[in-house]
Short mmCIF file of C-alpha atoms in Angstrom, two decimals:
data_model
loop_
_atom_site.label_atom_id
_atom_site.label_comp_id
_atom_site.label_asym_id
_atom_site.label_seq_id
_atom_site.Cartn_x
_atom_site.Cartn_y
_atom_site.Cartn_z
CA MET F 1 -0.18 0.00 -0.12
CA ALA F 2 3.14 2.31 0.96
CA GLY F 3 4.67 1.26 -2.25
CA GLN F 4 1.83 2.09 -4.45
CA ALA F 5 1.39 5.47 -3.12
CA ALA F 6 5.22 5.66 -3.60
CA ALA F 7 5.09 4.87 -7.15
CA GLN F 8 1.82 7.65 -7.77
CA ALA F 9 4.30 10.10 -5.93
CA THR F 10 6.86 9.53 -8.67
CA ALA F 11 4.78 9.39 -11.43
CA SER F 12 2.93 13.06 -10.52
CA PRO F 13 3.08 14.00 -7.10
CA PHE F 14 -0.21 15.16 -5.43
CA VAL F 15 1.60 17.69 -3.83
CA ASP F 16 4.95 18.91 -5.47
CA ILE F 17 7.67 21.01 -3.98
CA ALA F 18 10.59 21.53 -6.41
CA ASP F 19 13.61 23.06 -5.21
CA VAL F 20 11.88 25.89 -2.84
CA ALA F 21 13.52 28.62 -1.33
CA LEU F 22 12.06 30.67 1.57
CA THR F 23 13.03 33.91 3.24
CA TYR F 24 11.19 35.51 6.15
CA GLY F 25 11.60 39.41 6.35
CA GLY F 26 13.05 40.60 3.16
CA ALA F 27 15.01 39.25 0.30
CA ALA F 28 18.49 37.04 0.89
CA ALA F 29 19.90 39.33 -1.49
CA LYS F 30 19.63 42.44 0.25
CA GLY F 31 21.41 40.51 3.12
CA GLY F 32 18.48 40.58 5.75
CA GLY F 33 15.85 38.29 6.46
CA THR F 34 16.08 34.43 7.75
CA LEU F 35 16.44 31.72 5.15
CA ALA F 36 14.21 29.19 6.48
CA LEU F 37 14.18 26.56 3.49
CA GLU F 38 16.69 26.01 0.49
CA HIS F 39 16.64 23.43 -2.33
CA CYS F 40 13.75 22.09 -0.43
CA THR F 41 12.23 19.09 -2.81
CA LEU F 42 9.73 16.95 -1.75
CA GLY F 43 6.62 15.06 -3.40
CA VAL F 44 3.31 13.85 -1.72
CA GLY F 45 1.35 11.17 -3.41
CA LYS F 46 -2.44 11.54 -3.65
CA GLY F 47 -3.94 9.60 -0.10
CA GLU F 48 -0.37 9.49 0.92
CA PHE F 49 0.50 9.95 4.83
CA VAL F 50 3.80 11.88 5.02
CA ALA F 51 5.17 12.82 8.34
CA VAL F 52 7.96 15.56 8.44
CA VAL F 53 10.29 15.48 11.45
CA GLY F 54 13.64 17.42 12.02
CA PRO F 55 15.03 19.54 14.52
CA SER F 56 13.19 22.38 15.87
CA GLY F 57 13.47 26.04 13.73
CA CYS F 58 14.42 23.53 10.97
CA GLY F 59 10.93 25.03 8.85
CA LYS F 60 8.80 22.27 9.09
CA SER F 61 5.81 24.50 9.83
CA THR F 62 6.96 26.98 7.11
CA LEU F 63 6.79 24.04 4.71
CA LEU F 64 2.91 23.82 5.65
CA LYS F 65 2.20 27.75 5.05
CA LEU F 66 4.03 26.73 1.58
CA VAL F 67 1.86 24.03 0.60
CA SER F 68 -1.54 25.65 1.93
CA GLY F 69 -0.59 28.88 -0.18
CA LEU F 70 -0.82 31.07 2.83
CA HIS F 71 2.80 32.27 2.17
CA PRO F 72 4.45 32.35 -1.57
CA PRO F 73 7.86 30.57 -1.90
CA SER F 74 10.98 32.81 -2.56
CA ALA F 75 12.13 30.26 -5.33
CA GLY F 76 11.27 27.19 -6.89
CA ARG F 77 7.66 25.77 -7.38
CA VAL F 78 4.83 24.47 -5.16
CA ALA F 79 2.06 22.77 -6.96
CA VAL F 80 -0.91 20.89 -5.53
CA ASP F 81 -3.05 18.58 -7.90
CA GLY F 82 -0.88 19.46 -10.87
CA GLU F 83 -1.68 23.35 -10.55
CA ALA F 84 0.88 25.59 -9.25
CA VAL F 85 -0.36 27.47 -5.64
CA THR F 86 -0.71 31.14 -6.15
CA ARG F 87 -2.97 31.90 -3.38
CA PRO F 88 -4.58 30.03 -0.24
CA LEU F 89 -6.17 26.72 -1.07
CA LYS F 90 -9.55 25.93 -0.63
CA ILE F 91 -9.01 22.11 -0.70
CA VAL F 92 -7.17 22.15 2.64
CA GLY F 93 -7.70 21.55 6.37
CA MET F 94 -5.32 22.78 9.24
CA ALA F 95 -4.96 21.61 12.58
CA PHE F 96 -2.29 23.15 15.34
CA GLN F 97 -0.83 22.64 18.20
CA ASN F 98 -3.21 25.06 19.76
CA PRO F 99 -6.74 23.93 19.25
CA ILE F 100 -7.80 27.67 18.81
CA MET F 101 -11.13 26.89 18.88
CA LEU F 102 -13.92 29.95 19.09
CA PRO F 103 -15.12 30.30 22.84
CA TRP F 104 -18.28 31.73 22.34
CA ARG F 105 -19.32 28.78 19.86
CA THR F 106 -20.32 25.30 21.20
CA THR F 107 -18.60 22.59 19.82
CA LEU F 108 -20.94 21.72 17.16
CA ALA F 109 -20.95 25.67 16.11
CA ASN F 110 -17.07 25.23 16.18
CA VAL F 111 -17.00 22.42 13.81
CA LEU F 112 -19.49 23.85 11.51
CA LEU F 113 -17.36 26.99 10.88
CA PRO F 114 -15.57 26.12 8.15
CA LEU F 115 -18.69 25.27 6.11
CA GLU F 116 -19.80 28.74 6.94
CA ILE F 117 -16.91 30.24 5.12
CA VAL F 118 -16.07 27.65 2.34
CA GLU F 119 -17.86 27.30 -1.31
CA PRO F 120 -20.11 25.16 -1.98
CA HIS F 121 -21.29 25.01 1.43
CA ARG F 122 -21.46 28.69 2.27
CA SER F 123 -23.98 29.70 -0.03
CA ARG F 124 -26.21 26.58 0.90
CA PHE F 125 -25.40 27.07 4.63
CA ARG F 126 -28.52 28.51 5.93
CA ARG F 127 -31.06 26.15 4.13
CA GLU F 128 -29.09 23.22 4.56
CA ARG F 129 -28.23 24.16 8.19
CA ALA F 130 -29.97 20.77 10.01
CA ALA F 131 -28.11 18.47 7.52
CA TYR F 132 -24.93 20.05 8.14
CA ALA F 133 -25.00 19.86 11.86
CA GLU F 134 -26.07 16.21 11.49
CA ARG F 135 -23.11 15.64 9.25
CA ALA F 136 -20.97 17.44 12.04
CA ARG F 137 -22.46 15.33 14.94
CA ARG F 138 -21.80 12.04 12.74
CA LEU F 139 -17.95 13.48 12.58
CA LEU F 140 -17.83 14.41 16.02
CA ALA F 141 -19.29 10.88 16.96
CA THR F 142 -16.53 9.32 15.34
CA VAL F 143 -13.96 10.83 17.48
CA ASN F 144 -15.89 9.98 20.73
CA LEU F 145 -17.52 13.45 21.22
CA ALA F 146 -20.87 12.45 20.95
CA GLY F 147 -23.03 14.12 23.72
CA PHE F 148 -20.59 17.04 23.94
CA GLU F 149 -21.90 18.88 20.86
CA GLU F 150 -23.46 21.69 22.79
CA ARG F 151 -20.64 21.99 25.14
CA PHE F 152 -17.99 24.92 24.89
CA PRO F 153 -14.96 24.38 24.17
CA TRP F 154 -13.38 25.52 27.52
CA GLN F 155 -15.72 22.99 28.93
CA LEU F 156 -13.41 20.21 27.38
CA SER F 157 -10.40 18.86 28.37
CA GLY F 158 -7.32 19.68 25.97
CA GLY F 159 -7.41 16.19 24.58
CA MET F 160 -11.22 16.52 23.38
CA GLN F 161 -10.66 20.21 22.22
CA GLN F 162 -7.97 18.86 19.80
CA ARG F 163 -10.31 16.14 18.52
CA ALA F 164 -13.18 18.79 17.80
CA SER F 165 -10.10 20.97 16.25
CA LEU F 166 -9.58 17.78 13.94
CA CYS F 167 -13.03 17.72 12.90
CA ARG F 168 -12.99 21.60 12.14
CA ALA F 169 -10.33 20.86 9.92
CA LEU F 170 -12.16 17.43 8.02
CA ILE F 171 -15.72 18.87 8.18
CA HIS F 172 -15.56 20.32 4.57
CA GLU F 173 -13.89 16.92 3.58
CA PRO F 174 -10.62 18.40 2.29
CA GLU F 175 -8.50 16.35 -0.21
CA LEU F 176 -5.14 17.58 1.97
CA LEU F 177 -4.73 17.74 5.61
CA LEU F 178 -2.22 19.53 7.20
CA LEU F 179 -1.06 19.11 10.58
CA ASP F 180 1.44 21.14 12.64
CA GLU F 181 2.29 19.46 15.42
CA PRO F 182 -1.17 18.84 16.55
CA PHE F 183 -0.51 16.40 19.63
CA ALA F 184 2.43 18.14 20.89
CA ALA F 185 0.77 19.95 23.98
CA LEU F 186 -1.19 16.74 25.20
CA ASP F 187 -0.04 14.35 27.75
CA ALA F 188 1.59 11.15 26.44
CA PHE F 189 -1.53 8.61 27.01
CA THR F 190 -3.98 11.26 25.14
CA ARG F 191 -1.57 11.44 22.39
CA GLU F 192 -1.37 7.94 21.67
CA GLU F 193 -5.16 7.71 21.98
CA LEU F 194 -5.50 10.59 19.54
CA TRP F 195 -2.83 8.61 17.19
CA ASP F 196 -5.47 6.14 16.51
CA VAL F 197 -8.30 8.67 15.85
CA LEU F 198 -6.59 10.23 13.27
CA GLN F 199 -5.72 6.96 11.73
CA ALA F 200 -9.26 5.67 12.08
CA LEU F 201 -10.25 8.92 10.46
CA TRP F 202 -7.35 8.47 7.68
CA LEU F 203 -8.27 4.74 7.04
CA GLU F 204 -11.86 5.71 6.55
CA ARG F 205 -11.49 9.09 4.33
CA ARG F 206 -8.05 8.62 2.69
CA PHE F 207 -7.14 12.10 2.17
CA THR F 208 -3.80 13.25 1.86
CA CYS F 209 -1.99 13.94 4.98
CA VAL F 210 1.15 16.03 5.86
CA LEU F 211 1.91 15.57 9.59
CA VAL F 212 4.75 17.86 10.94
CA THR F 213 5.90 16.41 14.42
CA HIS F 214 8.92 16.28 16.78
CA ASP F 215 7.43 12.99 17.99
CA LEU F 216 9.09 10.20 15.98
CA ARG F 217 7.22 7.22 17.28
CA GLU F 218 4.10 9.37 16.05
CA ALA F 219 5.58 9.79 13.07
CA VAL F 220 6.43 6.09 12.65
CA TYR F 221 2.90 5.08 14.00
CA LEU F 222 0.89 7.42 11.58
CA ALA F 223 2.90 7.73 8.68
CA ASP F 224 3.39 5.94 4.97
CA ARG F 225 6.73 7.69 4.54
CA VAL F 226 8.95 10.07 7.05
CA VAL F 227 10.79 12.68 5.88
CA VAL F 228 13.75 14.47 7.59
CA ILE F 229 14.49 17.82 7.53
CA SER F 230 17.85 19.55 7.89
CA ASN F 231 18.76 22.27 10.07
CA ARG F 232 17.86 25.79 9.13
CA PRO F 233 17.91 26.58 5.80
CA GLY F 234 15.67 22.88 5.76
CA ARG F 235 16.18 20.73 3.14
CA VAL F 236 14.81 17.29 2.92
CA VAL F 237 17.91 14.69 3.82
CA MET F 238 16.32 11.58 4.07
CA GLU F 239 12.91 9.67 3.28
CA GLN F 240 12.06 6.96 5.17
CA ALA F 241 8.94 4.56 3.95
CA VAL F 242 7.37 2.86 6.67
CA GLY F 243 6.13 -0.39 5.48
CA LEU F 244 4.09 -1.63 8.66
CA PRO F 245 1.02 -3.03 7.95
CA ARG F 246 -2.58 -1.14 8.97
CA PRO F 247 -4.25 -0.77 11.00
CA ARG F 248 -1.15 -0.32 13.44
CA ARG F 249 -1.71 -1.03 16.85
CA LEU F 250 -0.26 0.74 20.04
CA ALA F 251 0.43 -2.83 21.31
CA ASN F 252 2.63 -3.03 18.24
CA ALA F 253 4.49 0.22 19.24
CA TRP F 254 7.46 -1.48 20.80
CA ASP F 255 8.00 -4.19 18.21
CA ARG F 256 11.00 -4.76 16.69
CA ASP F 257 10.55 -3.32 13.31
CA PHE F 258 8.56 -0.40 14.62
CA VAL F 259 11.24 0.42 17.39
CA ASP F 260 14.39 -0.19 14.76
CA LEU F 261 12.68 2.70 12.22
CA VAL F 262 12.37 5.08 15.07
CA HIS F 263 16.26 4.54 15.97
CA VAL F 264 17.14 5.24 12.16
CA LEU F 265 15.32 8.72 12.39
CA ARG F 266 16.91 9.45 15.69
CA ASP F 267 20.10 8.55 14.48
CA LYS F 268 19.79 10.81 11.16
CA ILE F 269 18.32 13.86 13.25
CA SER F 270 21.45 13.74 15.84
CA GLU F 271 23.62 13.73 12.66
CA VAL F 272 22.19 16.49 11.27
CA ARG F 273 21.74 18.39 14.59
CA GLN F 274 25.46 17.77 15.02
CA ALA F 275 26.10 19.26 11.46
CA ALA F 276 24.99 22.62 12.77
CA MET J 1 -27.53 33.16 62.37
CA GLY J 2 -24.85 31.11 60.85
CA THR J 3 -25.84 32.13 57.39
CA PHE J 4 -26.35 35.59 58.13
CA TRP J 5 -23.08 35.91 59.37
CA ARG J 6 -21.60 34.40 56.46
CA PHE J 7 -23.37 36.81 54.43
CA LEU J 8 -22.07 39.68 56.39
CA ARG J 9 -18.46 38.24 55.80
CA SER J 10 -19.01 37.59 52.10
CA PRO J 11 -17.63 39.58 49.24
CA ALA J 12 -21.12 40.73 48.04
CA PHE J 13 -21.79 42.55 51.26
CA ALA J 14 -18.22 43.97 51.44
CA PRO J 15 -18.99 47.33 49.38
CA TRP J 16 -21.93 47.90 51.54
CA LEU J 17 -19.94 47.47 54.79
CA ILE J 18 -17.17 49.80 53.61
CA THR J 19 -19.43 52.31 52.25
CA ALA J 20 -21.39 52.48 55.50
CA GLY J 21 -18.05 52.48 57.48
CA LEU J 22 -16.66 55.83 55.65
CA LEU J 23 -20.07 57.38 56.09
CA LEU J 24 -19.82 56.68 59.88
CA VAL J 25 -16.25 57.93 59.88
CA TRP J 26 -16.86 61.18 58.26
CA GLU J 27 -20.06 61.60 60.42
CA ALA J 28 -18.11 61.22 63.65
CA TYR J 29 -15.30 63.43 62.21
CA CYS J 30 -17.74 66.36 61.44
CA ARG J 31 -19.84 65.92 64.99
CA LEU J 32 -16.28 65.45 67.04
CA LEU J 33 -14.54 68.18 65.67
CA ASP J 34 -17.51 70.37 65.02
CA VAL J 35 -16.81 71.31 61.65
CA SER J 36 -18.70 73.54 59.78
CA PRO J 37 -21.42 72.75 57.25
CA PHE J 38 -20.01 75.31 54.82
CA VAL J 39 -16.56 73.78 54.97
CA LEU J 40 -17.73 69.87 55.00
CA PRO J 41 -21.26 69.08 55.60
CA ALA J 42 -21.82 65.59 57.57
CA PRO J 43 -23.81 62.85 55.64
CA THR J 44 -26.80 63.31 58.00
CA THR J 45 -27.06 67.04 56.77
CA ILE J 46 -26.13 65.79 52.96
CA ALA J 47 -29.24 63.46 53.25
CA HIS J 48 -31.29 66.02 55.06
CA SER J 49 -30.46 68.27 52.09
CA MET J 50 -31.15 66.02 49.42
CA VAL J 51 -34.59 65.31 50.76
CA ARG J 52 -35.57 68.88 51.37
CA PHE J 53 -34.35 70.23 47.75
CA TRP J 54 -34.88 66.71 45.90
CA PRO J 55 -37.24 68.45 43.07
CA ALA J 56 -34.63 71.08 42.43
CA ILE J 57 -31.78 68.39 42.51
CA TRP J 58 -33.55 66.09 40.32
CA ILE J 59 -34.42 68.56 37.59
CA ASN J 60 -30.67 69.06 37.27
CA ALA J 61 -29.77 65.42 37.64
CA GLU J 62 -32.40 64.38 34.93
CA GLN J 63 -30.69 67.10 32.61
CA THR J 64 -26.91 65.57 33.35
CA LEU J 65 -28.16 61.92 33.30
CA PHE J 66 -29.72 62.46 29.60
CA THR J 67 -26.28 64.58 28.62
CA THR J 68 -24.50 61.64 29.65
CA VAL J 69 -26.18 58.94 28.23
CA ALA J 70 -26.65 60.48 24.91
CA GLY J 71 -22.58 61.15 24.69
CA PHE J 72 -22.04 57.89 25.88
CA ALA J 73 -24.25 56.31 23.09
CA LEU J 74 -22.62 58.36 20.34
CA ALA J 75 -19.57 57.16 22.10
CA VAL J 76 -20.43 53.82 21.65
CA GLY J 77 -21.49 53.96 18.10
CA PHE J 78 -18.37 55.99 17.13
CA GLY J 79 -15.91 54.05 19.13
CA LEU J 80 -16.92 50.62 17.92
CA ALA J 81 -16.88 51.48 14.32
CA LEU J 82 -13.31 53.42 14.62
CA GLY J 83 -12.13 50.92 16.83
CA VAL J 84 -12.93 47.67 14.39
CA ALA J 85 -11.64 49.98 11.40
CA ILE J 86 -8.56 50.59 13.33
CA GLY J 87 -7.80 46.89 14.69
CA ALA J 88 -8.67 45.49 11.32
CA SER J 89 -6.44 47.75 8.89
CA PRO J 90 -2.71 48.44 10.22
CA TRP J 91 -2.66 51.28 7.66
CA LEU J 92 -5.25 53.32 9.81
CA TYR J 93 -3.89 52.05 12.98
CA GLN J 94 -0.69 53.53 12.30
CA ALA J 95 -2.14 56.69 10.50
CA LEU J 96 -4.57 57.65 13.48
CA TYR J 97 -3.09 56.66 16.63
CA PRO J 98 -0.87 59.55 17.01
CA LEU J 99 -3.87 61.86 16.48
CA LEU J 100 -6.27 59.98 18.62
CA ILE J 101 -3.41 60.01 21.66
CA GLY J 102 -3.12 63.84 20.72
CA PHE J 103 -6.81 64.49 20.96
CA ASN J 104 -7.13 62.23 24.07
CA ALA J 105 -4.20 64.32 26.11
CA ILE J 106 -6.14 67.28 25.47
CA PRO J 107 -8.01 68.38 28.65
CA LYS J 108 -11.73 68.30 28.08
CA VAL J 109 -12.33 71.47 30.11
CA ALA J 110 -10.27 73.29 27.67
CA LEU J 111 -12.95 72.05 24.94
CA VAL J 112 -15.92 73.74 26.52
CA PRO J 113 -14.95 77.29 25.43
CA VAL J 114 -14.28 76.35 21.97
CA LEU J 115 -17.69 74.46 22.13
CA ILE J 116 -19.32 77.74 23.61
CA VAL J 117 -17.93 79.58 20.61
CA TRP J 118 -19.34 76.50 18.02
CA VAL J 119 -22.68 76.10 19.39
CA GLY J 120 -23.55 77.99 22.43
CA ILE J 121 -24.16 76.65 25.90
CA GLY J 122 -26.59 73.88 27.28
CA THR J 123 -27.27 70.46 26.20
CA ILE J 124 -25.15 70.02 23.11
CA PRO J 125 -21.92 71.41 24.57
CA ALA J 126 -22.27 68.65 27.74
CA ILE J 127 -23.02 65.78 25.04
CA ILE J 128 -20.10 66.83 22.82
CA THR J 129 -17.84 66.78 26.34
CA ALA J 130 -19.16 63.53 27.26
CA PHE J 131 -18.71 62.11 24.07
CA SER J 132 -15.28 62.90 23.50
CA ILE J 133 -13.89 62.20 26.77
CA SER J 134 -15.41 58.63 26.55
CA PHE J 135 -14.97 57.22 23.11
CA PHE J 136 -11.10 56.93 23.73
CA PRO J 137 -11.19 53.82 25.72
CA ILE J 138 -13.52 52.15 23.40
CA VAL J 139 -11.75 52.77 20.39
CA VAL J 140 -8.66 51.46 22.09
CA ASN J 141 -10.15 48.12 23.37
CA VAL J 142 -12.20 47.31 20.52
CA ALA J 143 -9.07 47.92 18.07
CA THR J 144 -6.91 45.83 20.49
CA GLY J 145 -9.62 42.94 20.45
CA VAL J 146 -9.96 42.82 16.80
CA ALA J 147 -5.95 43.16 16.24
CA THR J 148 -5.08 40.27 18.00
CA VAL J 149 -7.02 37.39 16.40
CA GLU J 150 -4.88 34.40 16.49
CA PRO J 151 -2.57 34.16 13.49
CA GLU J 152 -3.35 30.33 13.21
CA LEU J 153 -7.06 31.01 13.43
CA ARG J 154 -6.54 33.43 10.67
CA ASP J 155 -4.59 31.07 8.75
CA VAL J 156 -6.94 28.11 9.28
CA LEU J 157 -9.69 30.60 8.01
CA ARG J 158 -7.69 32.07 5.21
CA SER J 159 -7.23 28.74 3.75
CA LEU J 160 -10.90 28.34 3.61
CA GLY J 161 -11.02 31.22 1.17
CA ALA J 162 -12.19 33.44 3.79
CA ARG J 163 -12.48 37.12 3.04
CA GLN J 164 -11.30 39.57 5.50
CA ARG J 165 -15.07 40.66 6.39
CA ASP J 166 -15.28 36.71 7.06
CA ILE J 167 -12.98 37.03 9.25
CA LEU J 168 -14.14 40.05 10.75
CA VAL J 169 -17.99 39.03 11.33
CA LYS J 170 -17.07 35.49 12.42
CA VAL J 171 -14.01 35.98 14.88
CA ALA J 172 -12.66 39.19 15.08
CA ILE J 173 -15.62 41.03 16.36
CA PRO J 174 -17.08 38.32 18.39
CA ARG J 175 -13.81 38.13 19.91
CA SER J 176 -13.45 41.76 20.75
CA LEU J 177 -16.86 41.99 22.70
CA PRO J 178 -15.10 41.40 26.25
CA TYR J 179 -12.82 44.33 25.49
CA PHE J 180 -15.63 46.24 24.26
CA PHE J 181 -17.88 45.52 27.39
CA ALA J 182 -14.45 46.38 29.64
CA SER J 183 -14.19 49.53 28.00
CA LEU J 184 -17.98 50.55 28.27
CA LYS J 185 -17.62 50.58 32.37
CA ILE J 186 -14.71 52.88 31.90
CA ALA J 187 -16.50 55.19 29.33
CA ILE J 188 -19.69 55.24 31.23
CA THR J 189 -17.98 56.95 34.41
CA LEU J 190 -15.86 59.15 32.04
CA ALA J 191 -18.90 60.23 30.38
CA PHE J 192 -20.04 61.75 33.60
CA VAL J 193 -17.21 63.53 34.23
CA GLY J 194 -17.68 65.12 30.84
CA SER J 195 -21.08 66.41 31.11
CA VAL J 196 -20.23 67.63 34.32
CA ILE J 197 -17.29 69.60 33.53
CA SER J 198 -19.27 71.33 30.70
CA GLU J 199 -22.22 72.15 32.70
CA THR J 200 -19.90 74.15 35.45
CA VAL J 201 -19.01 76.07 32.57
CA ALA J 202 -21.55 76.34 30.03
CA ALA J 203 -25.11 75.50 31.47
CA ASN J 204 -28.28 77.09 32.87
CA ARG J 205 -29.22 73.31 34.18
CA GLY J 206 -27.44 70.14 35.39
CA ILE J 207 -25.81 69.03 38.23
CA GLY J 208 -22.58 70.83 37.50
CA TYR J 209 -24.40 74.24 36.90
CA LEU J 210 -26.22 73.69 40.40
CA MET J 211 -22.99 72.98 41.99
CA VAL J 212 -21.45 75.94 41.08
CA LYS J 213 -24.28 77.69 41.84
CA ASP J 214 -24.26 76.60 45.49
CA ALA J 215 -20.70 76.31 45.99
CA GLY J 216 -20.81 79.82 48.30
CA GLU J 217 -24.30 79.60 49.37
CA ASN J 218 -25.75 75.98 49.84
CA VAL J 219 -22.69 73.65 50.40
CA PRO J 220 -24.92 70.45 51.95
CA ARG J 221 -27.09 71.03 48.64
CA MET J 222 -23.85 70.95 46.64
CA PHE J 223 -22.80 67.76 48.18
CA ALA J 224 -25.79 66.26 47.75
CA ALA J 225 -25.79 66.62 43.95
CA LEU J 226 -22.15 65.47 44.23
CA ILE J 227 -22.92 62.18 45.93
CA LEU J 228 -26.13 61.86 43.44
CA VAL J 229 -23.86 62.06 40.57
CA ALA J 230 -21.56 59.31 42.03
CA VAL J 231 -24.73 57.21 42.70
CA LEU J 232 -25.89 57.49 39.19
CA ALA J 233 -22.72 56.22 38.15
CA VAL J 234 -22.40 53.29 40.01
CA VAL J 235 -25.65 52.62 38.98
CA MET J 236 -24.89 52.95 35.03
CA TYR J 237 -21.62 51.02 35.75
CA GLY J 238 -23.83 48.08 37.29
CA VAL J 239 -26.07 48.36 34.26
CA ALA J 240 -22.74 48.03 31.74
CA ALA J 241 -21.51 44.99 33.93
CA LEU J 242 -24.78 43.32 33.84
CA VAL J 243 -24.78 43.85 30.15
CA GLU J 244 -21.07 42.65 30.12
CA ARG J 245 -22.30 39.31 32.12
CA ARG J 246 -25.05 38.64 29.68
CA PHE J 247 -23.16 38.58 26.56
CA THR J 248 -19.90 37.55 27.26
CA HIS J 249 -20.20 34.74 29.95
CA TRP J 250 -17.92 32.90 27.90
CA ALA J 251 -15.00 35.23 28.62
CA THR J 252 -15.43 35.47 32.35
CA ARG J 253 -15.72 31.43 32.46
CA GLY J 254 -14.03 30.07 35.74
CA VAL J 255 -14.52 33.44 37.74
CA ASP J 256 -17.83 32.54 38.86
CA GLN J 257 -16.13 28.96 40.27
CA ALA J 258 -13.19 31.02 41.54
CA GLY J 259 -15.57 33.69 43.39
CA GLY J 260 -17.45 30.48 44.95
CA THR J 261 -14.32 28.73 46.32
CA THR J 262 -12.51 31.69 47.70
CA GLY J 263 -16.07 33.20 49.16
CA PHE J 264 -16.64 31.43 52.52
#
């Protein structure tokens, strides 16, 4: 399965990052600004789950901004689904370390927010509110939040808020899900619980997913392929396929082949950090 | 007895306790040192004067209340609109901020003579003064609320194709409401200051006018008028606080519980 996705990636990657550079705060030519990424090339196949790991400050989050079209590259080309990304994409769902739910809306209304904004749902929203609410309820139920729809986000635990945040990222059925360390602020048990929630959602819907994380076990547990980024300026220094069968189980997360993969990644990152 | 004692010690009763204590000390000071009522009338003297001159005081208080509320209402409308505009546009923010700060620094007493030249005396200059002194905190607070939308949330919305207006309506304005209501509590008390200032110089009616008139002759009535303004301001503040609780219960989450645990 992972092999198939990789084959697709070589043919015509769904997300195609080609020799991209990004400088924050002014052009590099003028000597100012921070070079976040340089000569960065990465392809993600349709329906593939890719995890991006690397030392902190290496430009992992920047990569997501490029893919989503929130930030244009300083050099190189970013394309999604065959088209160059020149403005924010609308087929994208995003979730961050901070769930940033709106405290004046109930959990259900928070999950519905994207539908009030993105077309074609936007123009239908008023008429079909009941149907959309039902859809949001079903999605909340799949992440075990049934019964919490009318609660306010601040009445939920951190893990529950993050689950609701995932629902908000997925409610408009995006083809591409971008996750920026979504579980980093959670305790270890909740985090592992949410790995399974995310895996189940992905197995059911098969969206393309790019997960930025600094948790190597999380990367191996969830991804088809793990990409290691170097120290700033970031560039891809290693791509490691994860051939473990799915659905993966927490019980297997201490098996030999799983742990070996984590060690390979860990060694590479240590090497990259030394180089700095 | 237990519950009554607990009530006496509760935070809800504290302001009454302290106010009563203050009045008691005041009364004692006036009586024991035999202070002349033309310098500092005792609370009982003021109360007596309040009852005796109630019709005259109330006519003036009504005027002050009207100009204050009118000026405050203008400040709310103007402050909201300008605050949202400044908060949403960094360019406008940069362009107008020095001007706003400069205007706010002008003592509003100095504005009244100008207003007399422009619009004469009476109700209008009082409303304008109340407005000009009370809109600033509203503008600043609303602008802060609008400008500090979490960048990640902005990204989420922009990646969905949200326009600037969507972000304003769905996120920025609702999230600025607690800031807005907090500023109302400041603005309403400032509005009283503005209208009374104007009335002391440019009016034939109102608490400010009455106080200047009474300064040399009827000091107890002057104090009665002063205290009535304070009471009105506290009442209006209470109304603003009530509205705040009603509309932004989500922003004061946890405060109620916290009050419950620290109260005995």
